[in-house]
Every structure is written in structure tokens, then in C-alpha cells.
Short mmCIF file of N, CA, C and O in Angstrom, two decimals:
data_model
loop_
_atom_site.label_atom_id
_atom_site.label_comp_id
_atom_site.label_asym_id
_atom_site.label_seq_id
_atom_site.Cartn_x
_atom_site.Cartn_y
_atom_site.Cartn_z
N UNK A 1 0.67 -1.28 0.10
CA UNK A 1 0.28 -0.07 -0.02
C UNK A 1 0.87 1.50 -0.04
O UNK A 1 0.40 2.47 -0.71
N UNK A 2 1.71 1.17 0.88
CA UNK A 2 2.86 2.10 0.60
C UNK A 2 3.29 2.77 -0.62
O UNK A 2 3.26 3.82 -0.74
N UNK A 3 3.83 2.20 -1.36
CA UNK A 3 4.34 2.47 -2.77
C UNK A 3 3.27 2.99 -3.47
O UNK A 3 2.94 4.05 -4.41
N UNK A 4 1.77 1.94 -3.51
CA UNK A 4 0.78 2.48 -4.27
C UNK A 4 0.20 4.12 -3.76
O UNK A 4 0.15 4.90 -4.97
N UNK A 5 0.51 4.38 -2.38
CA UNK A 5 0.07 5.73 -2.36
C UNK A 5 0.89 6.65 -2.87
O UNK A 5 0.40 7.71 -3.44
N UNK A 6 2.23 6.39 -2.67
CA UNK A 6 3.41 7.39 -3.07
C UNK A 6 3.59 7.55 -4.47
O UNK A 6 3.70 8.32 -5.31
N UNK A 7 3.02 6.43 -5.19
CA UNK A 7 3.06 6.41 -6.83
C UNK A 7 2.05 7.42 -7.35
O UNK A 7 2.26 7.65 -8.10
N UNK A 8 0.85 7.33 -6.46
CA UNK A 8 -0.46 8.33 -7.10
C UNK A 8 0.18 9.86 -6.56
O UNK A 8 -0.19 10.83 -7.44
N UNK A 9 0.88 9.88 -5.77
CA UNK A 9 1.14 11.20 -5.14
C UNK A 9 2.19 11.57 -6.07
O UNK A 9 2.01 12.59 -6.42
N UNK A 10 3.24 11.29 -6.19
CA UNK A 10 4.16 11.64 -7.42
C UNK A 10 3.56 11.48 -8.98
O UNK A 10 4.04 12.52 -9.42
N UNK A 11 2.45 10.65 -9.21
CA UNK A 11 1.70 11.00 -10.32
C UNK A 11 1.00 12.44 -10.23
O UNK A 11 1.24 13.69 -11.29
N UNK A 12 0.45 12.99 -9.27
CA UNK A 12 0.18 13.81 -9.29
C UNK A 12 0.65 15.17 -9.30
O UNK A 12 0.48 16.33 -9.77
N UNK A 13 2.40 14.75 -8.75
CA UNK A 13 2.81 16.04 -8.69
C UNK A 13 3.15 15.94 -10.01
O UNK A 13 3.53 17.32 -10.10
N UNK A 14 3.37 15.30 -10.79
CA UNK A 14 4.19 15.52 -12.15
C UNK A 14 3.24 16.47 -12.87
O UNK A 14 3.63 17.30 -13.89
N UNK A 15 1.82 15.55 -12.61
CA UNK A 15 0.72 16.43 -13.27
C UNK A 15 0.65 18.05 -13.08
O UNK A 15 0.71 18.80 -13.83
N UNK A 16 0.83 18.47 -11.71
CA UNK A 16 0.50 19.68 -11.31
C UNK A 16 1.70 20.12 -11.58
O UNK A 16 1.76 21.68 -12.18
N UNK A 17 3.39 19.68 -11.54
CA UNK A 17 4.47 20.52 -11.99
C UNK A 17 4.32 20.94 -13.64
O UNK A 17 4.79 21.83 -13.83
N UNK A 18 3.80 19.77 -14.33
CA UNK A 18 3.35 20.22 -16.01
C UNK A 18 2.63 21.32 -16.03
O UNK A 18 2.88 22.38 -16.95
N UNK A 19 1.62 21.47 -15.56
CA UNK A 19 0.56 22.38 -15.62
C UNK A 19 1.36 23.61 -15.13
O UNK A 19 1.07 24.60 -15.68
N UNK A 20 1.68 23.60 -14.04
CA UNK A 20 2.32 25.18 -13.26
C UNK A 20 3.56 25.57 -14.37
O UNK A 20 3.72 26.91 -14.62
N UNK A 21 4.03 24.46 -14.85
CA UNK A 21 5.34 25.06 -15.80
C UNK A 21 4.61 25.73 -17.40
O UNK A 21 5.12 26.46 -18.05
N UNK A 22 3.67 24.89 -17.54
CA UNK A 22 2.63 25.65 -18.69
C UNK A 22 2.51 27.19 -18.50
O UNK A 22 2.65 27.44 -19.80
N UNK A 23 2.20 27.57 -17.44
CA UNK A 23 1.71 28.64 -17.30
C UNK A 23 2.93 29.92 -16.90
O UNK A 23 2.99 30.86 -16.73
N UNK A 24 4.11 29.33 -16.96
CA UNK A 24 5.43 29.78 -16.48
C UNK A 24 5.91 30.08 -15.19
O UNK A 24 6.84 31.12 -15.10
N UNK A 25 5.21 29.59 -14.63
CA UNK A 25 5.63 29.28 -13.12
C UNK A 25 7.09 28.62 -12.74
O UNK A 25 7.38 27.35 -13.02
N UNK A 26 8.18 29.39 -12.48
CA UNK A 26 9.27 28.67 -12.13
C UNK A 26 8.82 27.74 -10.45
O UNK A 26 7.74 27.97 -10.08
N UNK A 27 10.39 27.22 -10.32
CA UNK A 27 9.88 25.84 -9.37
C UNK A 27 9.39 26.64 -8.06
O UNK A 27 8.72 26.14 -7.28
N UNK A 28 10.20 27.81 -7.33
CA UNK A 28 9.80 28.03 -6.32
C UNK A 28 8.32 28.66 -6.05
O UNK A 28 7.70 28.70 -5.28
N UNK A 29 7.87 29.21 -7.61
CA UNK A 29 6.66 29.75 -7.39
C UNK A 29 5.49 28.23 -7.44
O UNK A 29 4.55 28.60 -6.39
N UNK A 30 6.05 27.52 -7.89
CA UNK A 30 5.15 26.02 -7.61
C UNK A 30 4.91 25.63 -6.37
O UNK A 30 3.79 25.56 -6.21
N UNK A 31 6.28 25.65 -6.04
CA UNK A 31 5.88 25.26 -4.58
C UNK A 31 5.48 26.26 -3.40
O UNK A 31 4.72 25.82 -2.90
N UNK A 32 5.62 27.61 -3.62
CA UNK A 32 5.01 28.37 -2.92
C UNK A 32 3.25 28.19 -3.06
O UNK A 32 2.68 27.92 -2.30
N UNK A 33 3.09 28.33 -4.22
CA UNK A 33 1.67 28.01 -4.44
C UNK A 33 1.06 26.70 -3.79
O UNK A 33 -0.23 26.59 -3.51
N UNK A 34 1.61 25.54 -3.93
CA UNK A 34 1.00 24.38 -3.33
C UNK A 34 1.44 24.24 -1.88
O UNK A 34 0.43 24.00 -1.28
N UNK A 35 2.06 25.33 -1.20
CA UNK A 35 2.20 25.25 0.26
C UNK A 35 0.82 26.10 0.37
O UNK A 35 -0.06 25.74 1.23
N UNK A 36 0.21 27.34 -0.24
CA UNK A 36 -0.67 27.77 -0.01
C UNK A 36 -1.99 27.00 -0.47
O UNK A 36 -3.29 27.29 0.33
N UNK A 37 -2.05 26.15 -1.28
CA UNK A 37 -3.03 25.25 -1.40
C UNK A 37 -3.31 24.38 -0.28
O UNK A 37 -4.25 24.08 0.31
N UNK A 38 -2.25 24.08 0.57
CA UNK A 38 -2.10 23.16 1.66
C UNK A 38 -2.99 23.97 2.87
O UNK A 38 -4.19 23.80 3.48
N UNK A 39 -2.87 25.39 3.08
CA UNK A 39 -3.64 26.59 3.46
C UNK A 39 -4.94 26.80 3.64
O UNK A 39 -6.10 26.43 4.16
N UNK A 40 -5.33 26.61 1.87
CA UNK A 40 -7.10 26.54 1.62
C UNK A 40 -7.51 25.37 2.31
O UNK A 40 -8.58 25.65 2.58
N UNK A 41 -6.83 23.96 2.09
CA UNK A 41 -7.23 22.71 2.22
C UNK A 41 -7.80 22.98 3.79
O UNK A 41 -8.59 22.17 4.27
N UNK A 42 -6.51 23.35 4.52
CA UNK A 42 -6.79 23.45 6.08
C UNK A 42 -8.09 24.05 6.40
O UNK A 42 -8.88 23.99 7.56
N UNK A 43 -8.26 25.29 5.76
CA UNK A 43 -9.40 26.14 6.11
C UNK A 43 -10.75 25.47 5.80
O UNK A 43 -11.73 25.65 6.73
N UNK A 44 -10.61 24.50 4.73
CA UNK A 44 -11.84 23.66 4.11
C UNK A 44 -12.13 22.65 5.33
O UNK A 44 -13.32 22.44 5.79
N UNK A 45 -11.17 22.37 6.09
CA UNK A 45 -11.35 21.36 7.40
C UNK A 45 -11.85 22.16 8.25
O UNK A 45 -12.89 21.48 9.26
N UNK A 46 -11.41 23.33 8.80
CA UNK A 46 -11.94 24.08 9.76
C UNK A 46 -13.48 24.42 9.77
O UNK A 46 -14.11 24.15 10.65
N UNK A 47 -13.91 24.46 8.37
CA UNK A 47 -15.09 24.99 8.12
C UNK A 47 -15.95 23.54 8.13
O UNK A 47 -17.26 23.80 8.81
N UNK A 48 -15.49 22.66 7.94
CA UNK A 48 -16.13 21.14 8.01
C UNK A 48 -16.37 20.83 9.42
O UNK A 48 -17.56 20.36 10.22
N UNK A 49 -15.46 21.36 10.50
CA UNK A 49 -15.78 20.82 11.92
C UNK A 49 -16.57 21.84 12.43
O UNK A 49 -17.62 21.36 13.21
N UNK A 50 -16.46 22.99 11.99
CA UNK A 50 -17.53 24.17 12.65
C UNK A 50 -18.70 23.52 11.91
O UNK A 50 -19.83 23.43 12.84
N UNK A 51 -19.21 23.03 10.86
CA UNK A 51 -20.25 22.48 10.38
C UNK A 51 -20.56 21.37 11.14
O UNK A 51 -21.78 21.20 11.50
N UNK A 52 -19.84 20.48 11.72
CA UNK A 52 -19.97 19.19 12.18
C UNK A 52 -20.26 19.36 13.84
O UNK A 52 -21.22 18.83 14.03
N UNK A 53 -19.69 20.97 14.15
CA UNK A 53 -20.49 20.95 15.61
C UNK A 53 -21.65 21.62 15.72
O UNK A 53 -22.27 22.37 16.68
N UNK A 54 -21.72 22.27 14.61
CA UNK A 54 -23.28 23.19 14.64
C UNK A 54 -23.00 24.24 15.00
O UNK A 54 -24.07 24.60 15.59
N UNK A 55 -21.69 25.08 14.93
CA UNK A 55 -21.82 26.29 15.96
C UNK A 55 -21.95 27.51 14.90
O UNK A 55 -21.61 28.68 15.49
N UNK A 56 -22.07 27.36 13.59
CA UNK A 56 -22.48 28.35 12.92
C UNK A 56 -24.16 28.65 12.73
O UNK A 56 -24.87 27.85 12.18
N UNK A 57 -24.70 29.72 13.57
CA UNK A 57 -26.11 29.74 13.26
C UNK A 57 -26.64 30.21 12.45
O UNK A 57 -28.00 29.72 11.74
N UNK A 58 -26.10 30.28 10.92
CA UNK A 58 -26.58 30.76 9.79
C UNK A 58 -26.57 29.45 8.91
O UNK A 58 -26.91 29.35 8.03
N UNK A 59 -26.23 28.36 9.25
CA UNK A 59 -26.11 27.21 8.37
C UNK A 59 -26.16 25.70 9.24
O UNK A 59 -26.10 25.65 10.62
N UNK A 60 -26.75 24.68 8.40
CA UNK A 60 -27.24 23.90 9.27
C UNK A 60 -25.89 22.86 9.56
O UNK A 60 -25.12 22.83 8.85
N UNK A 61 -26.49 22.05 10.72
CA UNK A 61 -24.91 21.24 10.94
C UNK A 61 -24.57 20.10 9.67
O UNK A 61 -25.62 19.78 8.68
N UNK A 62 -23.38 19.80 9.66
CA UNK A 62 -23.01 18.88 8.41
C UNK A 62 -22.53 17.70 9.14
O UNK A 62 -21.82 17.54 10.35
N UNK A 63 -22.28 16.45 8.53
CA UNK A 63 -21.79 15.48 9.09
C UNK A 63 -20.22 15.42 9.37
O UNK A 63 -19.54 16.14 8.57
N UNK A 64 -19.87 14.83 10.32
CA UNK A 64 -18.29 14.55 10.87
C UNK A 64 -17.52 13.98 9.24
O UNK A 64 -16.41 14.36 8.88
N UNK A 65 -18.34 12.97 8.59
CA UNK A 65 -17.78 12.33 7.46
C UNK A 65 -16.98 13.56 6.53
O UNK A 65 -16.12 13.74 6.20
N UNK A 66 -17.84 14.92 6.66
CA UNK A 66 -17.10 15.93 5.63
C UNK A 66 -16.01 16.41 6.20
O UNK A 66 -15.25 16.75 5.51
N UNK A 67 -15.97 16.65 7.42
CA UNK A 67 -14.83 16.87 7.99
C UNK A 67 -13.34 15.87 7.84
O UNK A 67 -12.53 16.09 7.72
N UNK A 68 -13.95 14.60 7.93
CA UNK A 68 -13.20 13.25 7.86
C UNK A 68 -12.44 13.79 6.28
O UNK A 68 -11.37 13.67 6.11
N UNK A 69 -13.25 13.99 5.30
CA UNK A 69 -12.82 14.28 3.52
C UNK A 69 -11.74 15.14 3.41
O UNK A 69 -10.96 15.08 2.90
N UNK A 70 -12.03 16.24 4.33
CA UNK A 70 -11.52 17.55 4.09
C UNK A 70 -9.99 17.32 5.22
O UNK A 70 -8.75 17.93 4.25
N UNK A 71 -10.07 16.64 5.87
CA UNK A 71 -8.53 16.47 6.46
C UNK A 71 -7.79 15.41 5.64
O UNK A 71 -6.58 15.81 5.64
N UNK A 72 -8.41 14.60 4.83
CA UNK A 72 -7.46 13.83 4.13
C UNK A 72 -7.08 14.64 2.92
O UNK A 72 -5.97 14.17 2.06
N UNK A 73 -8.00 15.71 2.53
CA UNK A 73 -7.51 16.86 1.67
C UNK A 73 -6.16 17.04 1.61
O UNK A 73 -5.40 17.54 0.81
N UNK A 74 -6.45 17.34 3.26
CA UNK A 74 -5.16 18.25 3.43
C UNK A 74 -3.97 17.18 3.24
O UNK A 74 -2.71 17.73 3.07
N UNK A 75 -4.01 16.19 4.12
CA UNK A 75 -3.05 15.11 4.24
C UNK A 75 -2.23 14.58 2.39
O UNK A 75 -1.12 15.00 2.21
N UNK A 76 -3.52 14.57 1.48
CA UNK A 76 -2.78 14.47 0.26
C UNK A 76 -2.37 15.83 -0.44
O UNK A 76 -1.25 15.63 -1.11
N UNK A 77 -2.76 16.92 -0.32
CA UNK A 77 -1.86 18.32 -0.75
C UNK A 77 -0.92 18.67 0.06
O UNK A 77 0.04 18.51 -0.87
N UNK A 78 -0.67 17.89 1.06
CA UNK A 78 1.01 18.14 1.85
C UNK A 78 1.93 17.18 1.30
O UNK A 78 2.80 17.50 0.96
N UNK A 79 1.05 15.94 1.01
CA UNK A 79 2.16 15.04 0.45
C UNK A 79 2.32 15.04 -0.89
O UNK A 79 3.70 14.89 -1.43
N UNK A 80 1.74 15.88 -1.86
CA UNK A 80 1.93 16.50 -3.26
C UNK A 80 2.74 17.23 -3.04
O UNK A 80 3.74 17.39 -3.49
N UNK A 81 2.44 18.16 -2.07
CA UNK A 81 3.82 19.43 -2.01
C UNK A 81 5.19 18.86 -1.87
O UNK A 81 6.28 18.94 -2.23
N UNK A 82 5.37 17.96 -0.61
CA UNK A 82 6.45 17.10 -0.19
C UNK A 82 7.20 16.69 -1.61
O UNK A 82 8.27 16.81 -1.81
N UNK A 83 6.20 15.84 -2.43
CA UNK A 83 6.84 15.18 -3.60
C UNK A 83 7.17 16.12 -4.54
O UNK A 83 8.19 15.80 -5.48
N UNK A 84 6.67 17.22 -4.76
CA UNK A 84 6.89 18.31 -5.71
C UNK A 84 8.50 18.99 -5.12
O UNK A 84 9.34 19.11 -6.22
N UNK A 85 8.70 19.14 -3.75
CA UNK A 85 9.47 19.71 -3.69
C UNK A 85 10.60 18.76 -3.37
O UNK A 85 11.85 18.91 -3.73
N UNK A 86 10.59 17.62 -3.10
CA UNK A 86 11.42 16.49 -3.32
C UNK A 86 11.17 15.13 -3.92
O UNK A 86 11.23 14.13 -3.56
N UNK A 87 11.19 15.33 -5.49
CA UNK A 87 10.74 14.23 -6.16
C UNK A 87 11.58 12.86 -5.78
O UNK A 87 11.06 11.70 -6.45
N UNK A 88 12.49 13.08 -5.61
CA UNK A 88 13.37 11.88 -5.70
C UNK A 88 13.72 11.36 -4.22
O UNK A 88 13.92 9.95 -4.23
N UNK A 89 13.04 11.64 -3.13
CA UNK A 89 12.69 11.11 -2.06
C UNK A 89 11.89 11.36 -0.76
O UNK A 89 12.24 11.69 0.21
N UNK A 90 11.12 12.06 -1.44
CA UNK A 90 9.79 12.54 -0.74
C UNK A 90 9.64 11.42 0.50
O UNK A 90 9.42 11.56 1.73
N UNK A 91 9.31 10.14 0.12
CA UNK A 91 8.71 9.17 1.25
C UNK A 91 10.14 8.73 2.11
O UNK A 91 9.53 9.11 3.37
N UNK A 92 11.17 8.70 1.55
CA UNK A 92 12.33 8.60 2.70
C UNK A 92 12.23 9.58 3.45
O UNK A 92 12.72 9.50 5.04
N UNK A 93 12.38 11.33 3.06
CA UNK A 93 12.38 11.83 3.92
C UNK A 93 11.14 12.28 4.86
O UNK A 93 11.43 12.28 6.22
N UNK A 94 9.91 11.97 4.33
CA UNK A 94 8.93 11.57 5.53
C UNK A 94 9.27 10.65 6.25
O UNK A 94 8.92 10.95 7.74
N UNK A 95 9.64 9.59 6.20
CA UNK A 95 9.92 8.38 6.86
C UNK A 95 10.76 8.85 8.52
O UNK A 95 10.63 8.58 9.17
N UNK A 96 11.64 9.41 7.77
CA UNK A 96 13.18 10.12 8.72
C UNK A 96 12.23 11.14 9.61
O UNK A 96 12.68 11.12 10.93
N UNK A 97 11.93 12.04 8.61
CA UNK A 97 11.29 13.21 9.78
C UNK A 97 9.97 13.11 10.63
O UNK A 97 9.99 13.09 12.17
N UNK A 98 9.31 11.67 10.05
CA UNK A 98 8.19 11.18 11.07
C UNK A 98 8.92 10.33 12.39
O UNK A 98 8.40 10.92 13.37
N UNK A 99 10.08 9.75 12.20
CA UNK A 99 10.64 9.26 13.24
C UNK A 99 11.21 9.91 14.08
O UNK A 99 11.21 10.00 15.05
N UNK A 100 11.61 11.04 13.79
CA UNK A 100 12.34 12.17 14.34
C UNK A 100 11.01 12.84 15.15
O UNK A 100 11.47 12.94 16.56
N UNK A 101 10.20 13.35 14.74
CA UNK A 101 9.33 13.84 15.65
C UNK A 101 8.64 12.75 16.37
O UNK A 101 8.29 13.50 17.61
N UNK A 102 8.36 11.66 16.26
CA UNK A 102 7.38 10.85 17.06
C UNK A 102 8.61 10.21 18.16
O UNK A 102 7.99 10.05 19.25
N UNK A 103 9.64 10.35 18.03
CA UNK A 103 10.47 10.09 19.22
C UNK A 103 10.10 10.68 20.35
O UNK A 103 10.96 10.51 21.32
N UNK A 104 9.73 12.31 20.23
CA UNK A 104 9.94 13.12 20.98
C UNK A 104 8.61 12.67 21.93
O UNK A 104 8.56 12.90 23.31
N UNK A 105 7.50 11.93 21.09
CA UNK A 105 6.40 11.95 21.96
C UNK A 105 5.93 10.26 22.28
O UNK A 105 4.92 10.08 23.16
N UNK A 106 6.73 9.45 21.67
CA UNK A 106 6.45 7.73 21.90
C UNK A 106 7.82 7.35 22.35
O UNK A 106 8.85 7.58 21.85
N UNK A 107 7.53 6.46 23.42
CA UNK A 107 8.36 5.56 24.19
C UNK A 107 9.30 4.69 22.92
O UNK A 107 8.77 4.19 22.00
N UNK A 108 10.57 4.25 23.14
CA UNK A 108 11.28 3.51 22.15
C UNK A 108 10.60 2.22 21.96
O UNK A 108 10.37 1.63 23.13
N UNK A 109 10.84 1.75 20.79
CA UNK A 109 10.36 0.03 20.38
C UNK A 109 8.62 0.08 20.38
O UNK A 109 7.91 0.70 20.71
N UNK A 110 8.59 -0.64 19.28
CA UNK A 110 6.61 -0.50 18.88
C UNK A 110 6.14 -1.48 19.60
O UNK A 110 4.73 -1.00 20.06
N UNK A 111 6.89 -1.97 20.08
CA UNK A 111 5.97 -2.76 21.64
C UNK A 111 5.34 -2.11 22.68
O UNK A 111 4.48 -2.71 23.53
N UNK A 112 6.12 -1.10 23.17
CA UNK A 112 5.79 -0.22 24.34
C UNK A 112 4.70 0.89 23.69
O UNK A 112 3.94 1.08 24.75
N UNK A 113 3.96 0.59 22.74
CA UNK A 113 2.87 1.56 22.64
C UNK A 113 1.59 0.53 22.55
O UNK A 113 1.87 -0.39 21.76
N UNK A 114 0.72 0.90 23.20
CA UNK A 114 -0.36 -0.28 23.44
C UNK A 114 -1.50 -0.08 22.45
O UNK A 114 -1.53 0.99 21.51
N UNK A 115 -1.80 -1.47 21.83
CA UNK A 115 -2.62 -1.74 20.66
C UNK A 115 -4.22 -0.91 20.98
O UNK A 115 -4.27 -0.73 22.42
N UNK A 116 -4.74 -0.67 20.13
CA UNK A 116 -6.13 -0.15 20.29
C UNK A 116 -6.95 -0.95 21.35
O UNK A 116 -7.46 -0.48 22.31
N UNK A 117 -6.91 -2.62 21.02
CA UNK A 117 -7.64 -3.18 22.11
C UNK A 117 -7.12 -2.98 23.30
O UNK A 117 -8.22 -3.54 24.29
N UNK A 118 -5.89 -3.05 23.53
CA UNK A 118 -5.32 -2.55 24.93
C UNK A 118 -5.76 -1.52 25.64
O UNK A 118 -5.20 -1.34 26.96
N UNK A 119 -5.93 -0.58 24.99
CA UNK A 119 -6.54 0.72 25.67
C UNK A 119 -8.01 0.47 26.11
O UNK A 119 -8.42 1.35 26.92
N UNK A 120 -8.86 -0.16 25.33
CA UNK A 120 -10.04 -0.29 25.71
C UNK A 120 -10.23 -0.87 27.07
O UNK A 120 -9.67 -1.68 28.06
#
């Protein structure tokens, strides 16, 4: 599954690179716009949470499923951004970065983290 996700992410990255290059955007402009796209998607996720919580009196509540989809869009957009910035090693870079970040919050070794069934 890991390679299938990254294969799709890289295909999307190449597609968006070609589109932006055809518009005459240089690489840094492309990267900047992709990061702004992450911010846009994050705003949509925020709106979906507000809808799920029903806290906007002008709008009817929406299902949490909408928020789930918007969060997935944020993740996809972020992965595409990383693949556009690091086309040769995005997956490996993310693996290393995740290991470094998670080491701050998780005890060493996979067995020391309780499985979901153990938490119940």
C-alpha cells in the first residue's frame, strides 16, 4: 500500500508540475502556491469541523464525514507538496522526519505502544 500511495502522489505531483510549468511558473513559485493550497485545504477542514459542531447559526449542521474528507484532502495536498519539493526522496524524507518527530512523543520500540484493543 505504501508504494501505491506514493506512486499516486508522485503522479499528481508530476501532473501539477507540468500544469504550472505550462503557465510559466518557476519552481519556487510552484512550491509556494502548493503550500498555499495546503492552507486553503486546512481552511476547508476548519469549516467542516464548524459544520459538524453545528456552531454556525446561519448554516445547518453537517456530518463529521465531511470533516474527515477535508482532513484527508489536507494530507493529500501536503504529500503532493512534499513530492513536488523532493521528487527523488519524498517518502524517505517523510519516514525520517516522522521518526524524529515521533521519538519526542512515543517511547522507544513499537511494543511499548499499546494496541487499540489494549486501550479499551
